[in-house]
Coordinates of C-alpha atoms and ligand atoms in Angstrom, one line a residue:
Chain A
M204 CA 23.0 53.1 1.1
Q205 CA 24.0 56.5 0.1
S206 CA 22.3 58.4 2.8
Q207 CA 24.1 56.4 5.5
K208 CA 26.5 58.6 7.3
T209 CA 29.8 56.8 7.7
N210 CA 31.9 59.5 9.2
T211 CA 29.9 59.9 12.4
G212 CA 30.1 56.2 12.7
E213 CA 33.8 56.1 12.4
Q214 CA 34.4 58.9 14.8
G215 CA 31.9 57.2 17.2
L216 CA 33.8 54.0 17.0
Y217 CA 36.9 55.5 18.6
A218 CA 35.3 58.1 20.7
E219 CA 35.2 57.9 24.5
H220 CA 32.1 56.2 25.7
K221 CA 29.5 58.4 27.4
K222 CA 26.9 56.7 29.5
I223 CA 23.5 56.9 27.9
Y224 CA 20.3 57.5 30.0
P225 CA 17.4 56.6 27.7
R226 CA 14.3 58.5 28.6
E227 CA 11.1 56.5 29.1
V228 CA 8.6 56.7 26.2
S229 CA 5.1 55.5 25.6
G230 CA 3.2 55.0 22.5
Y231 CA 2.2 52.4 19.9
F232 CA 5.6 51.1 19.0
T233 CA 6.8 51.1 22.6
R234 CA 3.8 48.9 23.5
L235 CA 4.6 46.6 20.6
R236 CA 8.2 46.3 21.7
M237 CA 7.3 45.7 25.3
L238 CA 4.9 42.9 24.2
S239 CA 7.7 41.4 22.2
V240 CA 10.1 41.6 25.2
V241 CA 7.7 40.0 27.6
V242 CA 6.7 37.2 25.2
L243 CA 10.4 36.4 24.3
L244 CA 11.6 36.5 27.9
G245 CA 8.6 34.3 28.9
I246 CA 9.5 31.7 26.3
Y247 CA 13.1 31.8 27.4
Y248 CA 12.4 31.3 31.1
L249 CA 9.6 28.9 30.8
M250 CA 10.6 26.7 27.9
P251 CA 13.0 24.4 29.8
F252 CA 10.2 23.4 32.1
A253 CA 8.0 22.3 29.3
R254 CA 7.6 18.5 29.0
W255 CA 7.1 16.2 26.1
D256 CA 6.5 12.5 26.5
D257 CA 8.1 12.3 30.0
R258 CA 11.1 14.3 29.1
Q259 CA 12.1 17.9 28.7
A260 CA 10.6 19.2 25.5
L261 CA 13.6 21.2 24.4
L262 CA 16.9 19.8 25.7
F263 CA 20.3 19.9 24.1
D264 CA 21.6 17.0 26.2
L265 CA 25.3 17.4 25.8
P266 CA 26.4 14.6 28.2
A267 CA 24.2 12.1 26.4
R268 CA 25.0 13.7 23.0
K269 CA 21.3 13.9 22.0
F270 CA 19.2 16.9 21.1
Y271 CA 15.5 16.7 22.0
I272 CA 13.4 19.2 20.0
F273 CA 9.8 18.4 20.9
G274 CA 9.0 15.1 19.1
L275 CA 12.3 15.0 17.4
T276 CA 15.5 13.4 18.7
L277 CA 18.7 14.4 16.9
W278 CA 22.0 12.5 17.2
P279 CA 25.5 13.7 16.4
Q280 CA 24.9 11.9 13.1
D281 CA 22.1 14.3 12.4
F282 CA 24.5 17.3 12.5
I283 CA 23.5 18.2 9.0
Y284 CA 20.0 19.2 10.2
L285 CA 21.3 21.5 12.7
A286 CA 23.6 23.0 10.1
A287 CA 20.6 23.5 7.8
L288 CA 18.7 25.1 10.6
L289 CA 21.5 27.5 11.2
I290 CA 21.8 28.4 7.5
M291 CA 18.1 29.0 7.4
A292 CA 18.3 31.2 10.4
G293 CA 20.9 33.3 8.7
L294 CA 18.9 33.5 5.5
S295 CA 15.8 34.5 7.4
L296 CA 17.8 37.4 8.8
F297 CA 18.8 38.4 5.3
F298 CA 15.2 38.1 4.2
F299 CA 13.7 40.1 7.0
T300 CA 16.4 42.7 6.9
A301 CA 15.8 43.3 3.2
L302 CA 12.1 43.6 3.9
L303 CA 11.8 45.3 7.2
G304 CA 15.3 46.6 8.0
R305 CA 16.5 46.1 11.6
V306 CA 13.3 44.8 13.1
W307 CA 15.4 42.0 14.6
C308 CA 17.6 44.6 16.4
G309 CA 14.7 46.7 17.8
Y310 CA 12.3 43.9 18.8
A311 CA 13.8 40.5 19.1
C312 CA 17.6 40.5 19.6
P313 CA 18.5 39.1 23.0
Q314 CA 20.8 42.1 23.5
T315 CA 17.8 44.5 23.1
V316 CA 15.4 42.3 25.0
W317 CA 17.6 41.9 28.1
T318 CA 18.7 45.5 28.0
E319 CA 15.0 46.5 28.1
A320 CA 14.5 44.2 31.1
Y321 CA 17.5 45.6 33.0
L322 CA 16.5 49.2 32.1
W323 CA 13.1 48.5 33.4
M324 CA 14.5 47.3 36.7
E325 CA 16.8 50.3 36.8
R326 CA 13.9 52.7 36.3
K327 CA 11.8 51.1 39.0
I328 CA 14.7 51.4 41.5
E329 CA 16.5 54.6 40.5
G330 CA 13.7 56.6 38.9
N331 CA 13.3 58.3 35.6
R332 CA 16.0 59.7 33.4
G333 CA 16.4 63.0 35.2
R334 CA 16.7 61.2 38.6
R335 CA 19.1 58.7 37.3
M336 CA 21.4 61.4 36.0
K337 CA 21.2 63.3 39.2
L338 CA 21.9 60.2 41.2
D339 CA 25.0 59.4 39.3
K340 CA 26.3 62.9 39.6
A341 CA 25.5 63.1 43.3
P342 CA 28.3 62.7 45.8
T343 CA 28.4 59.4 47.6
S344 CA 25.9 59.1 50.3
A345 CA 24.2 56.4 52.3
A346 CA 21.1 56.8 50.2
K347 CA 23.0 56.6 47.0
I348 CA 24.8 53.5 48.1
R349 CA 21.5 51.9 49.2
T350 CA 19.8 52.6 45.9
K351 CA 22.8 51.3 43.9
A352 CA 23.2 48.3 46.0
L353 CA 19.5 47.5 45.6
K354 CA 19.7 47.8 41.9
H355 CA 22.8 45.5 41.6
T356 CA 21.3 43.0 43.9
V357 CA 18.1 42.8 41.8
W358 CA 20.2 42.6 38.6
I359 CA 22.4 39.9 40.0
I360 CA 19.5 37.8 41.2
F361 CA 17.9 38.1 37.8
S362 CA 21.2 37.3 36.1
L363 CA 21.7 34.2 38.2
W364 CA 18.2 33.0 37.3
T365 CA 19.1 33.7 33.6
G366 CA 22.3 31.7 33.9
F367 CA 20.5 28.8 35.6
T368 CA 17.8 28.7 32.9
F369 CA 20.5 28.8 30.2
V370 CA 22.3 25.7 31.7
G371 CA 18.8 24.2 32.0
Y372 CA 18.7 23.9 28.2
F373 CA 21.7 21.6 28.3
T374 CA 21.1 19.5 31.4
P375 CA 17.7 18.4 32.5
I376 CA 16.5 21.5 34.4
Y377 CA 14.4 19.7 37.1
E378 CA 17.5 17.6 38.2
L379 CA 19.6 20.7 37.9
G380 CA 17.3 22.6 40.2
G381 CA 17.3 19.6 42.6
R382 CA 21.1 19.6 42.7
L383 CA 21.1 23.3 43.2
F384 CA 19.0 23.0 46.3
T385 CA 21.0 20.1 47.7
G386 CA 24.3 21.8 46.9
D387 CA 25.4 19.1 44.5
L388 CA 26.0 21.1 41.4
G389 CA 28.9 19.9 39.3
P390 CA 31.9 22.2 39.0
W391 CA 31.3 22.9 35.3
E392 CA 27.5 23.4 35.8
T393 CA 28.3 25.9 38.4
F394 CA 30.9 27.5 36.2
W395 CA 28.6 27.9 33.2
I396 CA 25.7 29.3 35.3
L397 CA 28.1 31.9 36.7
F398 CA 29.6 32.6 33.3
Y399 CA 26.3 33.1 31.6
S400 CA 25.0 35.2 34.5
F401 CA 28.0 37.4 34.4
A402 CA 27.7 37.8 30.6
T403 CA 24.0 38.8 31.0
Y404 CA 24.8 41.2 33.9
G405 CA 27.6 42.8 31.9
N406 CA 25.9 43.0 28.5
A407 CA 22.4 44.1 29.7
G408 CA 23.5 46.2 32.7
F409 CA 26.6 47.9 31.4
M410 CA 27.6 47.3 27.8
R411 CA 24.1 47.8 26.4
E412 CA 24.3 49.8 23.1
Q413 CA 28.1 49.3 23.0
V414 CA 27.4 45.6 22.1
C415 CA 25.5 46.8 19.1
K416 CA 28.1 49.3 18.1
Y417 CA 31.3 47.4 18.7
M418 CA 30.5 43.7 18.9
C419 CA 27.6 43.0 16.6
P420 CA 28.7 41.9 13.1
Y421 CA 25.2 42.2 11.8
A422 CA 25.2 46.0 12.5
R423 CA 28.2 46.3 10.3
F424 CA 27.2 44.3 7.3
Q425 CA 23.5 45.2 7.3
S426 CA 24.0 47.9 4.8
A427 CA 24.8 45.1 2.3
M428 CA 21.3 43.8 2.8
F429 CA 19.6 47.2 2.6
D430 CA 18.3 48.7 -0.5
S431 CA 16.2 51.8 -1.2
D432 CA 13.0 49.9 -0.4
T433 CA 14.0 48.6 3.0
L434 CA 12.0 49.8 6.0
I435 CA 13.9 52.3 8.0
V436 CA 13.2 54.8 10.8
A437 CA 13.7 58.3 9.3
Y438 CA 13.2 61.9 10.1
H439 CA 11.8 64.1 7.3
P440 CA 14.0 67.1 7.1
E441 CA 11.9 68.7 4.3
R442 CA 9.1 68.9 6.8
G443 CA 11.0 69.4 10.0
E444 CA 13.7 72.0 9.0
P445 CA 14.5 74.6 9.9
R446 CA 14.0 73.4 13.4
G447 CA 13.4 75.8 16.2
S448 CA 11.4 76.4 19.4
R449 CA 8.1 78.3 19.1
R450 CA 5.0 78.9 21.2
R451 CA 2.1 76.5 20.9
G452 CA -0.5 77.7 18.4
T453 CA 1.6 80.2 16.6
D454 CA 1.9 80.0 12.8
F455 CA 5.4 78.5 12.6
E456 CA 5.4 78.7 8.8
A457 CA 5.0 82.4 9.0
Q458 CA 8.1 82.4 11.3
G459 CA 10.0 80.5 8.7
L460 CA 10.2 77.3 10.8
G461 CA 9.7 73.7 10.0
A462 CA 7.7 71.2 12.1
C463 CA 10.5 70.2 14.4
I464 CA 10.3 72.1 17.7
D465 CA 13.8 71.1 18.6
C466 CA 12.7 69.6 21.9
N467 CA 15.4 67.0 21.7
L468 CA 13.1 64.3 23.0
C469 CA 14.0 62.0 20.1
V470 CA 17.6 62.1 21.2
Q471 CA 16.8 61.6 24.9
V472 CA 14.8 58.5 24.3
C473 CA 17.3 56.9 21.9
P474 CA 18.9 53.9 23.6
T475 CA 22.0 54.3 21.3
G476 CA 22.3 58.0 22.0
I477 CA 22.1 59.2 18.4
D478 CA 20.2 62.0 16.8
I479 CA 18.0 60.5 14.1
R480 CA 17.7 64.0 12.6
D481 CA 21.3 63.6 11.3
G482 CA 20.1 60.9 8.9
L483 CA 20.3 57.2 8.9
Q484 CA 23.2 56.0 11.0
Y485 CA 24.6 52.5 11.6
E486 CA 24.0 52.8 15.3
C487 CA 20.3 53.1 14.9
I488 CA 18.7 49.8 15.9
A489 CA 15.3 50.9 14.6
C490 CA 13.7 50.6 18.0
S491 CA 11.2 53.3 17.0
A492 CA 11.4 55.0 20.4
C493 CA 12.0 58.3 18.7
I494 CA 8.9 57.8 16.6
D495 CA 6.7 57.5 19.6
A496 CA 8.5 60.4 21.3
C497 CA 8.1 62.7 18.4
D498 CA 4.5 61.6 17.6
E499 CA 3.6 62.6 21.2
I500 CA 5.1 66.1 20.6
M501 CA 3.3 66.4 17.3
D502 CA 0.0 65.6 19.0
K503 CA 0.7 68.2 21.7
M504 CA 1.5 70.8 19.1
S505 CA -1.6 69.6 17.0
Y506 CA 0.7 68.9 14.1
P507 CA 0.2 65.8 12.0
R508 CA 2.2 62.8 13.2
G509 CA 5.0 61.2 11.4
L510 CA 7.8 63.7 11.4
I511 CA 9.9 60.7 12.4
K512 CA 8.4 57.5 11.0
Y513 CA 8.9 54.1 9.5
T514 CA 9.5 54.6 5.8
T515 CA 11.7 53.6 2.9
E516 CA 14.2 55.7 1.0
N517 CA 12.1 55.4 -2.1
A518 CA 8.9 56.3 -0.3
A519 CA 10.5 59.3 1.4
E520 CA 11.5 60.5 -2.1
G521 CA 8.0 60.0 -3.4
K522 CA 9.0 57.0 -5.6
G523 CA 6.4 54.7 -4.1
Q524 CA 6.9 51.4 -2.1
H525 CA 8.1 48.2 -3.7
I526 CA 7.7 45.2 -1.5
L527 CA 8.2 42.4 -3.9
R528 CA 11.5 43.1 -5.5
P529 CA 14.1 40.7 -7.0
R530 CA 16.3 40.6 -3.9
V531 CA 13.4 39.8 -1.6
M532 CA 12.1 37.1 -4.0
V533 CA 15.5 35.5 -4.3
Y534 CA 15.9 35.3 -0.5
A535 CA 12.3 34.0 -0.2
T536 CA 12.8 31.3 -2.9
I537 CA 16.1 30.0 -1.4
L538 CA 14.4 30.0 2.1
L539 CA 11.4 28.1 0.8
V540 CA 13.5 25.5 -1.0
L541 CA 15.7 24.9 2.0
F542 CA 12.7 24.7 4.2
G543 CA 11.1 22.2 1.9
L544 CA 14.3 20.1 1.8
L545 CA 14.6 20.1 5.5
V546 CA 11.1 19.1 6.2
S547 CA 11.0 16.4 3.6
N548 CA 14.3 15.0 4.9
L549 CA 13.1 15.1 8.4
V550 CA 9.9 13.3 7.5
L551 CA 11.8 10.7 5.5
R552 CA 14.5 10.4 8.0
I553 CA 15.0 6.8 9.1
P554 CA 16.0 6.7 12.8
L555 CA 18.4 3.8 12.2
E556 CA 22.0 3.7 11.3
L557 CA 24.5 1.0 10.7
D558 CA 28.2 1.3 10.9
V559 CA 30.4 -1.5 9.5
I560 CA 34.0 -1.7 10.5
R561 CA 36.1 -4.5 9.0
D562 CA 38.5 -6.1 11.3
R563 CA 41.8 -4.3 10.7
N564 CA 44.1 -7.0 12.1
T565 CA 43.7 -9.7 9.6
L566 CA 42.8 -9.3 5.9
Y567 CA 41.0 -12.6 5.8
R568 CA 41.4 -16.2 7.0
E569 CA 40.5 -19.6 5.8
T570 CA 38.0 -21.7 7.7
R571 CA 38.4 -25.4 8.3
D572 CA 35.9 -26.0 5.5
G573 CA 38.1 -24.1 3.1
L574 CA 35.9 -20.9 3.0
I575 CA 37.3 -17.4 3.0
E576 CA 36.2 -15.5 6.1
N577 CA 36.1 -11.8 7.0
V578 CA 35.3 -10.4 10.4
Y579 CA 33.3 -7.2 10.9
T580 CA 32.2 -5.1 13.8
L581 CA 28.7 -3.7 13.4
K582 CA 27.3 -0.8 15.3
I583 CA 23.6 -0.5 15.2
L584 CA 22.2 2.9 16.2
N585 CA 18.6 2.7 17.0
M586 CA 17.7 6.4 17.1
D587 CA 14.0 5.8 17.6
E588 CA 12.4 6.3 20.9
Q589 CA 11.1 2.7 20.8
P590 CA 13.1 -0.5 21.1
H591 CA 13.2 -2.6 17.9
R592 CA 14.2 -6.1 16.7
Y593 CA 16.1 -6.4 13.5
I594 CA 17.1 -9.1 11.0
L595 CA 20.5 -8.9 9.3
R596 CA 21.3 -10.1 5.9
A597 CA 24.5 -9.8 3.7
E598 CA 24.8 -10.1 0.0
G599 CA 27.2 -9.4 -2.9
V600 CA 28.9 -12.7 -3.5
D601 CA 27.3 -15.9 -4.6
G602 CA 26.7 -18.2 -1.7
L603 CA 27.8 -15.6 0.8
K604 CA 27.2 -16.9 4.4
L605 CA 26.5 -14.6 7.3
V606 CA 27.6 -16.1 10.7
T607 CA 26.2 -14.5 13.8
D608 CA 25.1 -15.8 17.1
Q609 CA 21.7 -14.2 17.0
E610 CA 18.8 -14.8 14.8
E611 CA 17.1 -11.4 15.7
I612 CA 19.0 -8.5 17.1
F613 CA 17.3 -6.5 19.8
V614 CA 18.3 -2.9 20.4
E615 CA 16.9 -0.7 23.2
A616 CA 15.3 2.6 22.4
S617 CA 17.8 5.4 21.6
S618 CA 20.8 3.3 22.0
V619 CA 23.7 1.8 20.2
Y620 CA 24.4 -2.0 19.9
E621 CA 27.7 -3.4 18.9
M622 CA 28.2 -6.9 17.6
V623 CA 30.8 -8.9 15.7
V624 CA 29.7 -10.9 12.6
R625 CA 31.6 -13.1 10.1
L626 CA 31.1 -13.4 6.4
Q627 CA 32.2 -16.6 4.6
A628 CA 32.5 -17.1 0.9
D629 CA 33.8 -19.7 -1.5
E630 CA 37.1 -18.7 -3.1
F631 CA 35.7 -19.6 -6.5
N632 CA 33.1 -17.0 -6.3
L633 CA 35.5 -14.2 -5.5
E634 CA 36.4 -12.5 -8.7
Q635 CA 38.9 -10.1 -7.2
R636 CA 41.0 -9.5 -4.1
S637 CA 38.4 -7.1 -2.8
V638 CA 34.7 -7.3 -3.7
P639 CA 31.9 -5.1 -2.5
V640 CA 29.3 -6.6 -0.2
S641 CA 26.4 -5.1 1.5
F642 CA 24.7 -5.5 4.9
H643 CA 20.9 -5.2 5.0
L644 CA 19.3 -4.4 8.3
Q645 CA 15.5 -4.6 8.6
A646 CA 13.3 -4.1 11.6
T647 CA 10.8 -6.9 12.1
D648 CA 8.2 -4.7 13.6
A649 CA 8.4 -1.6 11.3
N650 CA 8.7 -1.9 7.6
H651 CA 10.2 1.5 7.0
L652 CA 13.1 0.9 9.3
S653 CA 15.6 -0.6 6.9
I654 CA 19.1 0.3 5.9
V655 CA 21.8 -0.9 3.7
E656 CA 25.5 -0.4 4.4
E657 CA 28.3 -1.2 2.0
A658 CA 31.6 -2.9 2.9
R659 CA 34.5 -4.7 1.3
F660 CA 35.2 -8.4 1.4
L661 CA 38.8 -9.4 1.0
G662 CA 40.2 -12.6 -0.3
P663 CA 43.2 -14.1 -2.1
G664 CA 41.8 -13.2 -5.5
K665 CA 41.6 -15.4 -8.7
T666 CA 44.8 -17.3 -9.2
Chain B
M103 CA 42.7 54.7 2.9
V104 CA 45.8 55.6 4.9
S105 CA 44.7 59.2 5.3
T106 CA 41.5 58.3 7.0
S107 CA 43.0 55.5 9.1
P108 CA 42.6 56.5 12.8
F109 CA 45.6 56.5 15.1
P110 CA 45.5 53.0 16.5
E111 CA 47.0 54.1 19.8
K112 CA 43.7 56.0 20.3
I113 CA 41.6 52.9 20.1
P114 CA 40.4 52.4 23.7
S115 CA 41.9 49.2 25.1
I116 CA 38.4 47.9 26.0
Q117 CA 37.6 47.9 22.3
K118 CA 40.8 46.2 21.5
A119 CA 39.9 43.5 24.1
I120 CA 36.5 43.1 22.5
A121 CA 38.0 42.8 19.1
V122 CA 40.2 39.9 20.2
L123 CA 37.9 38.1 22.7
W124 CA 34.6 38.3 21.0
P125 CA 35.2 36.9 17.5
S126 CA 37.3 34.1 18.9
F127 CA 34.5 33.4 21.4
A128 CA 32.0 33.1 18.6
T129 CA 34.3 30.9 16.5
A130 CA 35.1 28.7 19.5
I131 CA 31.4 27.9 19.9
V132 CA 31.1 26.9 16.3
A133 CA 34.3 24.9 16.4
T134 CA 33.3 23.1 19.6
G135 CA 30.0 22.2 18.1
I136 CA 31.5 20.7 14.9
F137 CA 34.4 19.0 16.7
F138 CA 32.3 17.2 19.3
S139 CA 29.6 16.2 16.9
A140 CA 32.4 14.3 15.0
F141 CA 34.3 13.0 18.0
H142 CA 33.2 11.5 21.3
P143 CA 35.1 12.8 24.3
K144 CA 35.7 9.2 25.4
D145 CA 37.8 8.6 22.3
L146 CA 40.0 11.6 22.8
V147 CA 41.8 10.8 26.0
P148 CA 45.4 11.2 25.0
F149 CA 47.6 8.1 25.2
N150 CA 44.7 6.0 26.3
L151 CA 45.2 7.3 29.8
D152 CA 42.5 6.2 32.1
I153 CA 41.2 9.6 33.2
D154 CA 37.6 10.0 34.1
V155 CA 36.4 13.3 32.7
S156 CA 32.7 14.0 32.6
P157 CA 31.4 14.9 29.1
L158 CA 30.5 18.4 30.3
A159 CA 34.1 18.9 31.5
A160 CA 35.5 17.6 28.2
Y161 CA 33.2 20.0 26.2
S162 CA 34.1 22.9 28.4
I163 CA 37.8 22.3 28.2
G164 CA 37.5 21.8 24.4
F165 CA 35.7 25.1 24.2
F166 CA 38.4 27.0 26.1
L167 CA 41.1 25.5 24.0
F168 CA 39.4 26.6 20.8
W169 CA 38.8 30.0 22.4
L170 CA 42.5 30.3 23.3
L171 CA 43.4 29.3 19.8
G172 CA 41.1 32.0 18.4
I173 CA 42.5 34.6 20.8
V174 CA 46.0 33.9 19.7
S175 CA 45.0 34.3 16.1
S176 CA 42.8 37.4 16.6
Y177 CA 45.5 39.0 18.7
A178 CA 48.1 38.3 16.0
T179 CA 45.8 39.9 13.3
M180 CA 45.2 42.9 15.5
Y181 CA 48.9 43.3 16.3
F182 CA 49.9 43.2 12.6
I183 CA 47.2 45.6 11.5
I184 CA 48.0 48.1 14.3
S185 CA 51.8 47.9 13.8
N186 CA 51.2 48.4 10.1
C187 CA 49.0 51.4 10.7
Q188 CA 51.7 52.9 12.9
V189 CA 54.3 52.5 10.3
L190 CA 52.1 54.0 7.6
N191 CA 51.1 56.9 9.9
K192 CA 54.7 57.6 10.6
Q193 CA 55.5 57.6 6.9
Q194 CA 52.7 60.0 6.3
G195 CA 53.9 62.2 9.0
Q196 CA 50.6 61.8 10.7
F197 CA 52.1 60.5 13.8
T198 CA 51.1 63.0 16.4
K199 CA 52.3 62.8 19.9
Ligands
SF4_759 S1 11.1 64.8 19.0 FE1 10.4 65.6 17.0 S2 10.1 67.7 17.4 FE2 11.3 67.0 19.1 S3 13.4 67.4 18.4 FE3 12.9 65.3 17.8 S4 12.2 65.6 15.7 FE4 12.1 67.6 16.6
SF4_760 S1 17.3 56.7 16.3 FE1 15.3 56.2 16.9 S2 14.9 54.2 16.1 FE2 17.1 54.6 16.0 S3 17.9 53.6 17.8 FE3 17.5 55.8 18.2 S4 15.5 55.9 19.1 FE4 15.7 53.9 18.1

């Protein structure tokens, strides 16, 4: 994007960090943002406690190597679904960025959401922007230490709760909570709770906008997803400039001034500490705090709102808005196709898998009756949440005989069953040294649960 | 390109640390995910030693090994780029102080 300033960004990258004290704002977008923060945090902290069929609704059970996502149970064999989900998440980011710019950054990114939460606690304890700045400048005193200690204690408790919740997505949270109270937490559970707590504490309490500036890859390559029709937060210099202070009710146009009263509020509320009046900058997370701040000033001055507003480059230049453009359509089409594939695959997914491993020690052996025999180890993965009985068949060679010790194979719900089977065939029916055979597994109680697995049958070959 | 390249010795060390630790961290998460969905920790005990490691411990150790690997790689990349910049800066006579 041409109007994007790169030089300020580059200088900023290597500049010394100055602590930013975002001023509190109120207004339409701020309320929207707070709503988003509360809803997302609510989901995060409550979700692990939700139940589904006697188990945790959302659980990435690492020890058992199973992912429970509401009614769905994914096994390591279903890795492809997770990969598809990740690809779709990435594509959605492209899609929404092309359409709405950095809404993700301003409203939904965990970094923003937790920073808002920590900032809220900071405000409650240390006071508004002015008081926070004064407190930091003030010499050490008992009162200062008390305030700071209180803030960090509250932060740390909140962080620990966050870390505990995080680990609760990977080990059943009720049991985890129980172990926590009886002091039986495993060393690695403890470690990850502390690790995640520390990361939250550091990122939301201290790093804040620096994460967006120095660590976030998205902030860097977003310009590739932007075009002149992407929604951005922008200041309108043709209306605002020349900026300057004036008394209320005076005719600023007669004084040769623009609408910006140079109150600097837009800079003070900015969580990344930039001046939006310098043009679009890569640090801007499109949080719209400056829109609310400036609108309030415009109201006070009885000027029309929107000196800083959501707009697109084209709209700002009077070229109209184009929502459906090729880029957006392409992203949308790919997303829809992927989504369709994923859903249809999930619906058609057969929660049954069969692994066939030929005995590696012997190629084949001859039985007493003169038949050629191969030995296989079968692994039956019943990925359903019901137990099932199966019937096994083998074919591929005329008169192929399957020798097992079970008529029907019973496999418990969500478990793996291993068995050894033997195949026997007459030498005359074996055309080559190695012929393809197939194992057919069919559930007796559910028609759709059937699977075919190919294998090789080895013999002496035609002589 | 060279004329605009910043003096690498002016990059704050915290940012250097982030540049090494963070990308390798993200890569390690992906690598751990792929690796352990293909291999079961039980099958990985070296030399069939009979050590009892809980799966969570195995995943964690695996994660840190991947992270370490990434750190080594990221650090090498950073080292080469910075030393290259220093050489170029010197050649350009931009090497101040
Ligand atoms: S808040 Fe509005 S009026 Fe105040 S300095 Fe910013 S742009 Fe100008
Ligand atoms: S410039 Fe405005 S929209 Fe951008 S980050 Fe700062 S306050 Fe938020």
